[in-house]
Amino acid sequence: MAKDTDPGLQKQIIYSVYLRAHTEEGTFRALIPDLDRIKALGTDIVWLMPIHPIGVKGKKGSLGCPYANRDYRATNPAYGTMADFEALCDAVHERGMKIMIDVVYNHTSPDSVLLAQHPEFFWRDAEGDVGNKIGDWADVIDLDYRNPGLWDYQIETLCMWAKYVDGFRCDVASFVPVEFWKKARAAAARVRPGCLWLAESIHQSYGNYARRLGFYACRDTEAFEAFDMEYEYDVREAFDRYVRGEGTLSAWLDQLNFQEAVYPDNYNKLRFLENHDQPRFASLVESPADRENYTAMLFFLKGATLLYAGQEYACAHVPSLFEREVFDRSGEDSSAYLRKLADLKHTVLGCDDAFWAKGDDEDHIAILCRENGESRKLGVFSLRSRSASVPVEAPDGDYVNLLDGSAVAVRGGRIACGGKPVIFTVPKDALRV
C-alpha cells in the first residue's frame, strides 16, 4: 500500500456523477442543487467523470466521449467555466464532502492540445504513426511514458487541479507506469495533503492479454504502492459469471477470500454493482428483493463503496457516453435504504476487520463475516430471496438485525433466513463463552 494511505477510506461512500447525464442543463452549477440529496445518501466523496474539453477528430456519437480528452488544463465549455467549477468544488466542501475528478492519462483525443504542442509525448506504431496499442478506441491516441518530459507535464497538471479537488480517479491506471503515479502522488500531496488516489485497475483477463502482447500493464499488487483504492476488477469476472448464471457463488466468494490473503492489511478495493462501463445492475437482476440483498452485501464487503448516479432509482439503462441522456428518476427510490447501509458502514464495520466468506450454492446465499478485537459482524444475503436454514459462526442466542430491528435467533449454530438480508453483531464477550 501507499505508505500514507488512510485505512478510514475503507468506510467511504463514493457517488459517481456524469455531468452530461445528471441534469437537464448538464453543467457544474446545475449539480449544486442536488448535492444535499447526494449527501443524504451517506456520500463522502463526489467523483466527477471527466470534466475536460472533448476531442472532435474521430469522435464517437454526436457529442464525443469524455474519455477522449482534448485539453488536460481546461474545463469542458459545455459544463461551464473554471469559475463555475470552483463554485461546485466550494459547494461540495461546504457540505462536508470531498470531490474527486477523473484523469485520463493513458491517452488523449487525436486533436489534443498536447499533440499539437508536444508530438514527442505520444506512442507510435511501426510506421511512425500515432494510435492506440489495444482495443477499439478509435477516438484516442496513446501517450508514451518513456519520455520524461511527459511526466513533468502531467504532474504539473495534477498539481494545478489539486488546488481545487481532494483526489483523482485515474482511468486505466494500470497502463501508466506505477513509478509515475508514485511521483505524482508525492507532488500532489505537497499541494493537497491527504490527496486521494483511486486506480481504475483492469480486469484480470485484460491485464494478462496486454502483457502477452508485450505491453505494460501493472498488477494490482504493484499499483497499491501508489494508490489508496483500486477497482475490484481482479475478481469481477467471477462475480459477473455468477450473475449471468455461468458460475457459482462460491467461486466468486473464494476470490474475495484470496484478496484477503494476498493484499496488505489496509488494502481497499472499490466495491460496486455497476459503474459507467458496466450494465446497470437492475437490467441484470430484475427482482427488487434480490437487489436488496445484493445491495446490502455490497456495503458489507471490505472496501469503499461506489454508487453510480441513478442506481438509487433502480435505473436499468446506462446513459450513453457519446450522447445526452439524463438518467431516469421515476423508479422506486431506495435512498433511505442506501442511507441506512451507509450509516452501518460508517459506524459498525471496522477498518481493521478481518474478512471471510462462505457460499451456499444451492440456495444462493452468501455468508460473510468481518471481525476485529471488539466484535464479529455477520452478514447473510439471500441473493435469490430464498428462505433457508443457514449456518453462522455465532454462539446460540438472540441478536438484532441491524437493517430492520427484527430478531435474529441463533439455535444450534444456525439461523432461519427468510429471504431478506440479515446483518448482526456478536460482542467480543459472547465470543469468549
GROMACS .gro file of C-alpha atoms in nm:
model
  433
    1MET     CA    1   0.000   0.000   0.000
    2ALA     CA    2   0.098   0.363  -0.033
    3LYS     CA    3   0.268   0.435   0.298
    4ASP     CA    4   0.031   0.716   0.395
    5THR     CA    5  -0.299   0.555   0.289
    6ASP     CA    6  -0.575   0.626   0.540
    7PRO     CA    7  -0.742   0.299   0.650
    8GLY     CA    8  -1.058   0.503   0.711
    9LEU     CA    9  -1.113   0.520   0.336
   10GLN     CA   10  -1.250   0.166   0.359
   11LYS     CA   11  -1.563   0.317   0.517
   12GLN     CA   12  -1.617   0.579   0.247
   13ILE     CA   13  -1.912   0.606   0.007
   14ILE     CA   14  -1.825   0.744  -0.338
   15TYR     CA   15  -2.100   0.880  -0.564
   16SER     CA   16  -2.015   0.892  -0.936
   17VAL     CA   17  -2.156   1.177  -1.145
   18TYR     CA   18  -2.161   1.204  -1.524
   19LEU     CA   19  -2.243   1.574  -1.562
   20ARG     CA   20  -2.385   1.535  -1.911
   21ALA     CA   21  -2.638   1.280  -1.783
   22HIS     CA   22  -2.712   1.420  -1.438
   23THR     CA   23  -2.930   1.725  -1.505
   24GLU     CA   24  -3.115   1.875  -1.798
   25GLU     CA   25  -2.859   2.155  -1.808
   26GLY     CA   26  -2.562   1.919  -1.773
   27THR     CA   27  -2.342   2.181  -1.606
   28PHE     CA   28  -2.128   2.232  -1.298
   29ARG     CA   29  -2.371   2.480  -1.143
   30ALA     CA   30  -2.676   2.264  -1.220
   31LEU     CA   31  -2.531   1.990  -1.000
   32ILE     CA   32  -2.512   2.214  -0.692
   33PRO     CA   33  -2.886   2.197  -0.601
   34ASP     CA   34  -2.864   1.816  -0.599
   35LEU     CA   35  -2.572   1.799  -0.358
   36ASP     CA   36  -2.790   1.789  -0.047
   37ARG     CA   37  -2.973   1.483  -0.182
   38ILE     CA   38  -2.642   1.319  -0.274
   39LYS     CA   39  -2.506   1.394   0.073
   40ALA     CA   40  -2.820   1.244   0.231
   41LEU     CA   41  -2.734   0.908   0.072
   42GLY     CA   42  -2.436   0.894   0.306
   43THR     CA   43  -2.192   1.011   0.039
   44ASP     CA   44  -1.841   1.105   0.149
   45ILE     CA   45  -1.682   1.169  -0.192
   46VAL     CA   46  -1.832   1.302  -0.515
   47TRP     CA   47  -1.648   1.170  -0.820
   48LEU     CA   48  -1.693   1.368  -1.140
   49MET     CA   49  -1.631   1.180  -1.461
   50PRO     CA   50  -1.401   1.376  -1.698
   51ILE     CA   51  -1.465   1.750  -1.693
   52HIS     CA   52  -1.227   1.849  -1.972
   53PRO     CA   53  -1.290   1.951  -2.336
   54ILE     CA   54  -1.367   1.656  -2.564
   55GLY     CA   55  -1.190   1.593  -2.893
   56VAL     CA   56  -1.372   1.638  -3.223
   57LYS     CA   57  -1.147   1.436  -3.453
   58GLY     CA   58  -1.265   1.076  -3.466
   59LYS     CA   59  -1.530   1.140  -3.203
   60LYS     CA   60  -1.795   0.882  -3.126
   61GLY     CA   61  -2.161   0.981  -3.139
   62SER     CA   62  -2.274   1.339  -3.176
   63LEU     CA   63  -2.101   1.472  -2.864
   64GLY     CA   64  -1.794   1.253  -2.829
   65CYS     CA   65  -1.662   1.052  -2.535
   66PRO     CA   66  -1.546   1.235  -2.221
   67TYR     CA   67  -1.251   0.996  -2.207
   68ALA     CA   68  -1.120   1.142  -2.535
   69ASN     CA   69  -0.955   1.437  -2.361
   70ARG     CA   70  -0.863   1.738  -2.574
   71ASP     CA   71  -0.707   1.964  -2.310
   72TYR     CA   72  -0.596   1.848  -1.966
   73ARG     CA   73  -0.580   2.203  -1.830
   74ALA     CA   74  -0.924   2.336  -1.919
   75THR     CA   75  -1.288   2.266  -1.843
   76ASN     CA   76  -1.541   2.147  -2.099
   77PRO     CA   77  -1.723   2.467  -2.206
   78ALA     CA   78  -2.048   2.269  -2.220
   79TYR     CA   79  -2.012   2.216  -1.843
   80GLY     CA   80  -1.911   2.571  -1.759
   81THR     CA   81  -1.615   2.792  -1.685
   82MET     CA   82  -1.335   2.743  -1.439
   83ALA     CA   83  -1.520   2.978  -1.205
   84ASP     CA   84  -1.827   2.753  -1.232
   85PHE     CA   85  -1.613   2.452  -1.147
   86GLU     CA   86  -1.467   2.628  -0.845
   87ALA     CA   87  -1.819   2.714  -0.728
   88LEU     CA   88  -1.911   2.344  -0.744
   89CYS     CA   89  -1.599   2.243  -0.551
   90ASP     CA   90  -1.681   2.500  -0.284
   91ALA     CA   91  -2.040   2.374  -0.261
   92VAL     CA   92  -1.922   2.015  -0.217
   93HIS     CA   93  -1.678   2.117   0.056
   94GLU     CA   94  -1.939   2.330   0.234
   95ARG     CA   95  -2.146   2.014   0.277
   96GLY     CA   96  -1.861   1.822   0.435
   97MET     CA   97  -1.792   1.605   0.130
   98LYS     CA   98  -1.481   1.569  -0.082
   99ILE     CA   99  -1.458   1.595  -0.459
  100MET     CA  100  -1.256   1.378  -0.696
  101ILE     CA  101  -1.209   1.427  -1.070
  102ASP     CA  102  -1.133   1.177  -1.342
  103VAL     CA  103  -0.789   1.199  -1.502
  104VAL     CA  104  -0.728   1.013  -1.828
  105TYR     CA  105  -0.352   0.978  -1.850
  106ASN     CA  106  -0.315   0.683  -2.084
  107HIS     CA  107  -0.437   0.867  -2.394
  108THR     CA  108  -0.578   1.186  -2.544
  109SER     CA  109  -0.801   1.270  -2.838
  110PRO     CA  110  -0.628   1.276  -3.180
  111ASP     CA  111  -0.671   1.655  -3.191
  112SER     CA  112  -0.545   1.723  -2.839
  113VAL     CA  113  -0.360   2.035  -2.734
  114LEU     CA  114  -0.082   1.811  -2.610
  115LEU     CA  115  -0.026   1.650  -2.950
  116ALA     CA  116  -0.005   1.992  -3.115
  117GLN     CA  117   0.242   2.118  -2.856
  118HIS     CA  118   0.440   1.802  -2.783
  119PRO     CA  119   0.415   1.535  -3.054
  120GLU     CA  120   0.715   1.365  -2.893
  121PHE     CA  121   0.494   1.267  -2.597
  122PHE     CA  122   0.296   1.011  -2.799
  123TRP     CA  123   0.334   0.641  -2.870
  124ARG     CA  124   0.386   0.550  -3.234
  125ASP     CA  125   0.341   0.228  -3.426
  126ALA     CA  126   0.593   0.057  -3.653
  127GLU     CA  127   0.510   0.306  -3.932
  128GLY     CA  128   0.568   0.603  -3.703
  129ASP     CA  129   0.200   0.694  -3.675
  130VAL     CA  130   0.020   0.786  -3.355
  131GLY     CA  131  -0.253   0.548  -3.245
  132ASN     CA  132  -0.353   0.319  -2.962
  133LYS     CA  133  -0.198  -0.012  -2.866
  134ILE     CA  134  -0.502  -0.213  -2.762
  135GLY     CA  135  -0.875  -0.208  -2.812
  136ASP     CA  136  -1.135  -0.044  -3.030
  137TRP     CA  137  -1.053   0.306  -2.914
  138ALA     CA  138  -1.063   0.487  -3.247
  139ASP     CA  139  -1.120   0.823  -3.081
  140VAL     CA  140  -0.796   0.828  -2.878
  141ILE     CA  141  -0.420   0.806  -2.921
  142ASP     CA  142  -0.182   0.669  -2.658
  143LEU     CA  143   0.080   0.859  -2.466
  144ASP     CA  144   0.440   0.735  -2.429
  145TYR     CA  145   0.572   0.749  -2.074
  146ARG     CA  146   0.924   0.672  -2.186
  147ASN     CA  147   0.954   1.049  -2.234
  148PRO     CA  148   1.043   1.219  -1.902
  149GLY     CA  149   0.904   1.547  -2.030
  150LEU     CA  150   0.558   1.391  -2.034
  151TRP     CA  151   0.596   1.306  -1.665
  152ASP     CA  152   0.671   1.670  -1.583
  153TYR     CA  153   0.375   1.800  -1.785
  154GLN     CA  154   0.127   1.557  -1.635
  155ILE     CA  155   0.243   1.611  -1.279
  156GLU     CA  156   0.228   1.988  -1.319
  157THR     CA  157  -0.130   1.942  -1.442
  158LEU     CA  158  -0.227   1.728  -1.145
  159CYS     CA  159  -0.082   1.985  -0.906
  160MET     CA  160  -0.288   2.254  -1.080
  161TRP     CA  161  -0.612   2.062  -1.019
  162ALA     CA  162  -0.510   1.961  -0.666
  163LYS     CA  163  -0.559   2.325  -0.565
  164TYR     CA  164  -0.934   2.266  -0.608
  165VAL     CA  165  -1.005   1.895  -0.564
  166ASP     CA  166  -0.936   1.633  -0.299
  167GLY     CA  167  -0.834   1.347  -0.522
  168PHE     CA  168  -0.817   1.174  -0.856
  169ARG     CA  169  -0.982   0.872  -1.015
  170CYS     CA  170  -0.722   0.754  -1.265
  171ASP     CA  171  -0.857   0.598  -1.583
  172VAL     CA  172  -0.695   0.270  -1.696
  173ALA     CA  173  -0.426   0.342  -1.440
  174SER     CA  174  -0.269   0.000  -1.499
  175PHE     CA  175  -0.136   0.112  -1.839
  176VAL     CA  176   0.060   0.405  -1.688
  177PRO     CA  177   0.385   0.326  -1.504
  178VAL     CA  178   0.349   0.283  -1.128
  179GLU     CA  179   0.663   0.488  -1.078
  180PHE     CA  180   0.493   0.782  -1.249
  181TRP     CA  181   0.193   0.753  -1.016
  182LYS     CA  182   0.420   0.738  -0.711
  183LYS     CA  183   0.598   1.055  -0.817
  184ALA     CA  184   0.266   1.225  -0.897
  185ARG     CA  185   0.128   1.126  -0.557
  186ALA     CA  186   0.419   1.284  -0.376
  187ALA     CA  187   0.393   1.606  -0.577
  188ALA     CA  188   0.016   1.642  -0.535
  189ALA     CA  189   0.045   1.583  -0.160
  190ARG     CA  190   0.255   1.897  -0.135
  191VAL     CA  191  -0.038   2.091  -0.280
  192ARG     CA  192  -0.323   1.892  -0.124
  193PRO     CA  193  -0.215   1.696   0.185
  194GLY     CA  194  -0.408   1.372   0.202
  195CYS     CA  195  -0.491   1.381  -0.169
  196LEU     CA  196  -0.689   1.066  -0.259
  197TRP     CA  197  -0.592   0.826  -0.536
  198LEU     CA  198  -0.831   0.574  -0.695
  199ALA     CA  199  -0.700   0.346  -0.968
  200GLU     CA  200  -0.918   0.204  -1.239
  201SER     CA  201  -0.715  -0.114  -1.235
  202ILE     CA  202  -0.814  -0.351  -1.514
  203HIS     CA  203  -0.983  -0.687  -1.545
  204GLN     CA  204  -0.762  -0.987  -1.480
  205SER     CA  205  -0.803  -1.117  -1.835
  206TYR     CA  206  -0.736  -0.776  -1.992
  207GLY     CA  207  -0.412  -0.728  -1.800
  208ASN     CA  208  -0.292  -1.075  -1.896
  209TYR     CA  209  -0.383  -1.006  -2.260
  210ALA     CA  210  -0.188  -0.679  -2.266
  211ARG     CA  211   0.120  -0.841  -2.119
  212ARG     CA  212   0.102  -1.126  -2.372
  213LEU     CA  213   0.113  -0.863  -2.647
  214GLY     CA  214   0.425  -0.716  -2.489
  215PHE     CA  215   0.265  -0.401  -2.346
  216TYR     CA  216   0.299  -0.266  -1.995
  217ALA     CA  217   0.015  -0.342  -1.754
  218CYS     CA  218   0.096  -0.325  -1.387
  219ARG     CA  219  -0.050  -0.577  -1.147
  220ASP     CA  220  -0.282  -0.472  -0.869
  221THR     CA  221  -0.026  -0.557  -0.604
  222GLU     CA  222   0.214  -0.314  -0.773
  223ALA     CA  223  -0.046  -0.040  -0.818
  224PHE     CA  224  -0.120  -0.041  -0.446
  225GLU     CA  225   0.224   0.116  -0.394
  226ALA     CA  226   0.083   0.440  -0.537
  227PHE     CA  227  -0.294   0.421  -0.485
  228ASP     CA  228  -0.526   0.428  -0.187
  229MET     CA  229  -0.806   0.244  -0.364
  230GLU     CA  230  -0.834   0.017  -0.667
  231TYR     CA  231  -1.120  -0.123  -0.870
  232GLU     CA  232  -1.220  -0.479  -0.785
  233TYR     CA  233  -1.178  -0.587  -1.147
  234ASP     CA  234  -0.928  -0.853  -1.040
  235VAL     CA  235  -1.223  -1.062  -0.916
  236ARG     CA  236  -1.507  -0.902  -1.109
  237GLU     CA  237  -1.519  -1.162  -1.386
  238ALA     CA  238  -1.607  -1.434  -1.135
  239PHE     CA  239  -1.888  -1.213  -1.000
  240ASP     CA  240  -2.020  -1.140  -1.349
  241ARG     CA  241  -2.021  -1.508  -1.435
  242TYR     CA  242  -2.225  -1.581  -1.126
  243VAL     CA  243  -2.480  -1.308  -1.201
  244ARG     CA  244  -2.516  -1.439  -1.559
  245GLY     CA  245  -2.573  -1.791  -1.429
  246GLU     CA  246  -2.244  -1.917  -1.574
  247GLY     CA  247  -2.053  -1.965  -1.249
  248THR     CA  248  -2.112  -2.043  -0.884
  249LEU     CA  249  -2.147  -1.809  -0.592
  250SER     CA  250  -1.873  -1.992  -0.400
  251ALA     CA  251  -1.627  -1.941  -0.688
  252TRP     CA  252  -1.663  -1.565  -0.654
  253LEU     CA  253  -1.652  -1.574  -0.274
  254ASP     CA  254  -1.331  -1.776  -0.293
  255GLN     CA  255  -1.184  -1.487  -0.492
  256LEU     CA  256  -1.275  -1.246  -0.210
  257ASN     CA  257  -1.103  -1.474   0.039
  258PHE     CA  258  -0.798  -1.479  -0.186
  259GLN     CA  259  -0.790  -1.096  -0.189
  260GLU     CA  260  -0.790  -1.104   0.191
  261ALA     CA  261  -0.498  -1.345   0.182
  262VAL     CA  262  -0.266  -1.167  -0.061
  263TYR     CA  263  -0.317  -0.791  -0.019
  264PRO     CA  264  -0.175  -0.569   0.259
  265ASP     CA  265  -0.371  -0.525   0.582
  266ASN     CA  266  -0.524  -0.192   0.481
  267TYR     CA  267  -0.599  -0.283   0.119
  268ASN     CA  268  -0.900  -0.104  -0.025
  269LYS     CA  269  -1.088  -0.247  -0.319
  270LEU     CA  270  -1.367  -0.027  -0.459
  271ARG     CA  271  -1.689  -0.232  -0.443
  272PHE     CA  272  -1.974  -0.170  -0.685
  273LEU     CA  273  -2.273  -0.330  -0.851
  274GLU     CA  274  -2.247  -0.102  -1.153
  275ASN     CA  275  -2.047   0.184  -1.299
  276HIS     CA  276  -2.045   0.381  -1.623
  277ASP     CA  277  -1.861   0.099  -1.806
  278GLN     CA  278  -2.085  -0.180  -1.677
  279PRO     CA  279  -2.452  -0.268  -1.732
  280ARG     CA  280  -2.698  -0.123  -1.487
  281PHE     CA  281  -2.747  -0.386  -1.219
  282ALA     CA  282  -3.125  -0.351  -1.241
  283SER     CA  283  -3.102  -0.472  -1.601
  284LEU     CA  284  -2.923  -0.787  -1.485
  285VAL     CA  285  -3.118  -0.859  -1.166
  286GLU     CA  286  -3.480  -0.758  -1.213
  287SER     CA  287  -3.614  -0.870  -0.875
  288PRO     CA  288  -3.620  -0.580  -0.623
  289ALA     CA  289  -3.596  -0.831  -0.338
  290ASP     CA  290  -3.283  -0.987  -0.487
  291ARG     CA  291  -3.129  -0.643  -0.545
  292GLU     CA  292  -3.199  -0.555  -0.181
  293ASN     CA  293  -2.979  -0.848  -0.079
  294TYR     CA  294  -2.706  -0.765  -0.330
  295THR     CA  295  -2.702  -0.403  -0.219
  296ALA     CA  296  -2.673  -0.490   0.150
  297MET     CA  297  -2.391  -0.729   0.064
  298LEU     CA  298  -2.219  -0.455  -0.139
  299PHE     CA  299  -2.196  -0.226   0.162
  300PHE     CA  300  -2.086  -0.512   0.389
  301LEU     CA  301  -1.789  -0.602   0.169
  302LYS     CA  302  -1.446  -0.481   0.272
  303GLY     CA  303  -1.355  -0.166   0.082
  304ALA     CA  304  -1.503   0.168  -0.023
  305THR     CA  305  -1.849   0.157  -0.181
  306LEU     CA  306  -1.933   0.312  -0.517
  307LEU     CA  307  -2.279   0.430  -0.616
  308TYR     CA  308  -2.330   0.527  -0.980
  309ALA     CA  309  -2.581   0.810  -1.017
  310GLY     CA  310  -2.921   0.660  -1.093
  311GLN     CA  311  -2.855   0.340  -0.902
  312GLU     CA  312  -3.069   0.478  -0.620
  313TYR     CA  313  -3.366   0.480  -0.862
  314ALA     CA  314  -3.300   0.128  -0.997
  315CYS     CA  315  -3.223   0.269  -1.342
  316ALA     CA  316  -3.190  -0.009  -1.597
  317HIS     CA  317  -3.045   0.199  -1.883
  318VAL     CA  318  -2.682   0.311  -1.892
  319PRO     CA  319  -2.656   0.670  -2.019
  320SER     CA  320  -2.460   0.685  -2.342
  321LEU     CA  321  -2.108   0.819  -2.309
  322PHE     CA  322  -2.147   0.982  -2.651
  323GLU     CA  323  -2.491   1.150  -2.631
  324ARG     CA  324  -2.712   1.344  -2.387
  325GLU     CA  325  -2.927   1.103  -2.187
  326VAL     CA  326  -3.034   1.230  -1.846
  327PHE     CA  327  -3.091   0.935  -1.617
  328ASP     CA  328  -3.448   0.845  -1.523
  329ARG     CA  329  -3.561   0.931  -1.169
  330SER     CA  330  -3.906   0.775  -1.194
  331GLY     CA  331  -3.810   0.436  -1.049
  332GLU     CA  332  -3.854   0.329  -0.690
  333ASP     CA  333  -3.634   0.546  -0.472
  334SER     CA  334  -3.407   0.341  -0.245
  335SER     CA  335  -3.232   0.643  -0.092
  336ALA     CA  336  -3.349   0.569   0.263
  337TYR     CA  337  -3.221   0.212   0.240
  338LEU     CA  338  -2.887   0.327   0.100
  339ARG     CA  339  -2.855   0.578   0.383
  340LYS     CA  340  -2.921   0.302   0.635
  341LEU     CA  341  -2.648   0.091   0.480
  342ALA     CA  342  -2.409   0.387   0.467
  343ASP     CA  343  -2.468   0.458   0.836
  344LEU     CA  344  -2.396   0.093   0.914
  345LYS     CA  345  -2.075   0.104   0.711
  346HIS     CA  346  -1.966   0.425   0.881
  347THR     CA  347  -2.039   0.317   1.238
  348VAL     CA  348  -2.042  -0.064   1.269
  349LEU     CA  349  -1.791  -0.205   1.024
  350GLY     CA  350  -1.428  -0.164   1.122
  351CYS     CA  351  -1.131  -0.056   0.912
  352ASP     CA  352  -0.925  -0.324   1.084
  353ASP     CA  353  -1.173  -0.604   1.027
  354ALA     CA  354  -1.057  -0.942   0.908
  355PHE     CA  355  -1.291  -1.079   0.641
  356TRP     CA  356  -1.400  -1.420   0.523
  357ALA     CA  357  -1.686  -1.556   0.317
  358LYS     CA  358  -1.872  -1.881   0.251
  359GLY     CA  359  -2.140  -1.958  -0.001
  360ASP     CA  360  -2.445  -2.184  -0.024
  361ASP     CA  361  -2.455  -2.260  -0.396
  362GLU     CA  362  -2.785  -2.446  -0.379
  363ASP     CA  363  -2.987  -2.163  -0.222
  364HIS     CA  364  -2.762  -1.880  -0.347
  365ILE     CA  365  -2.689  -1.744  -0.001
  366ALA     CA  366  -2.368  -1.559   0.081
  367ILE     CA  367  -2.249  -1.580   0.442
  368LEU     CA  368  -1.994  -1.309   0.516
  369CYS     CA  369  -1.803  -1.231   0.831
  370ARG     CA  370  -1.599  -0.933   0.949
  371GLU     CA  371  -1.420  -0.939   1.280
  372ASN     CA  372  -1.183  -0.733   1.490
  373GLY     CA  373  -1.093  -0.732   1.857
  374GLU     CA  374  -1.422  -0.569   1.951
  375SER     CA  375  -1.686  -0.779   1.775
  376ARG     CA  376  -1.777  -1.016   1.498
  377LYS     CA  377  -2.012  -0.885   1.230
  378LEU     CA  378  -2.210  -1.143   1.034
  379GLY     CA  379  -2.400  -1.088   0.712
  380VAL     CA  380  -2.638  -1.333   0.548
  381PHE     CA  381  -2.750  -1.234   0.199
  382SER     CA  382  -3.005  -1.444   0.010
  383LEU     CA  383  -2.928  -1.347  -0.349
  384ARG     CA  384  -3.236  -1.527  -0.482
  385SER     CA  385  -3.450  -1.417  -0.185
  386ARG     CA  386  -3.495  -1.776  -0.075
  387SER     CA  387  -3.573  -1.898   0.276
  388ALA     CA  388  -3.330  -2.147   0.426
  389SER     CA  389  -3.161  -2.261   0.744
  390VAL     CA  390  -2.815  -2.106   0.735
  391PRO     CA  391  -2.506  -2.194   0.943
  392VAL     CA  392  -2.339  -1.896   1.110
  393GLU     CA  393  -2.028  -1.869   1.326
  394ALA     CA  394  -2.205  -1.723   1.630
  395PRO     CA  395  -2.289  -1.858   1.974
  396ASP     CA  396  -2.650  -1.959   2.024
  397GLY     CA  397  -2.851  -1.664   2.144
  398ASP     CA  398  -3.079  -1.379   2.044
  399TYR     CA  399  -2.950  -1.093   1.831
  400VAL     CA  400  -3.088  -0.798   1.636
  401ASN     CA  401  -3.088  -0.750   1.259
  402LEU     CA  402  -2.925  -0.409   1.221
  403LEU     CA  403  -3.109  -0.348   0.895
  404ASP     CA  404  -3.464  -0.353   1.031
  405GLY     CA  405  -3.452  -0.421   1.404
  406SER     CA  406  -3.601  -0.769   1.372
  407ALA     CA  407  -3.498  -1.057   1.598
  408VAL     CA  408  -3.226  -1.298   1.490
  409ALA     CA  409  -3.226  -1.626   1.678
  410VAL     CA  410  -2.919  -1.849   1.655
  411ARG     CA  411  -3.002  -2.205   1.751
  412GLY     CA  412  -2.765  -2.495   1.700
  413GLY     CA  413  -2.530  -2.262   1.514
  414ARG     CA  414  -2.792  -2.175   1.252
  415ILE     CA  415  -3.041  -1.900   1.175
  416ALA     CA  416  -3.366  -1.913   0.983
  417CYS     CA  417  -3.313  -1.690   0.679
  418GLY     CA  418  -3.645  -1.566   0.544
  419GLY     CA  419  -3.506  -1.432   0.216
  420LYS     CA  420  -3.427  -1.082   0.347
  421PRO     CA  421  -3.073  -0.963   0.421
  422VAL     CA  422  -2.952  -1.005   0.779
  423ILE     CA  423  -2.664  -0.824   0.949
  424PHE     CA  424  -2.594  -0.871   1.319
  425THR     CA  425  -2.304  -0.837   1.558
  426VAL     CA  426  -2.166  -1.069   1.821
  427PRO     CA  427  -1.982  -0.881   2.101
  428LYS     CA  428  -1.638  -1.000   2.197
  429ASP     CA  429  -1.758  -1.115   2.542
  430ALA     CA  430  -2.004  -1.357   2.381
  431LEU     CA  431  -1.731  -1.495   2.156
  432ARG     CA  432  -1.524  -1.592   2.460
  433VAL     CA  433  -1.800  -1.809   2.602
   0.00000   0.00000   0.00000
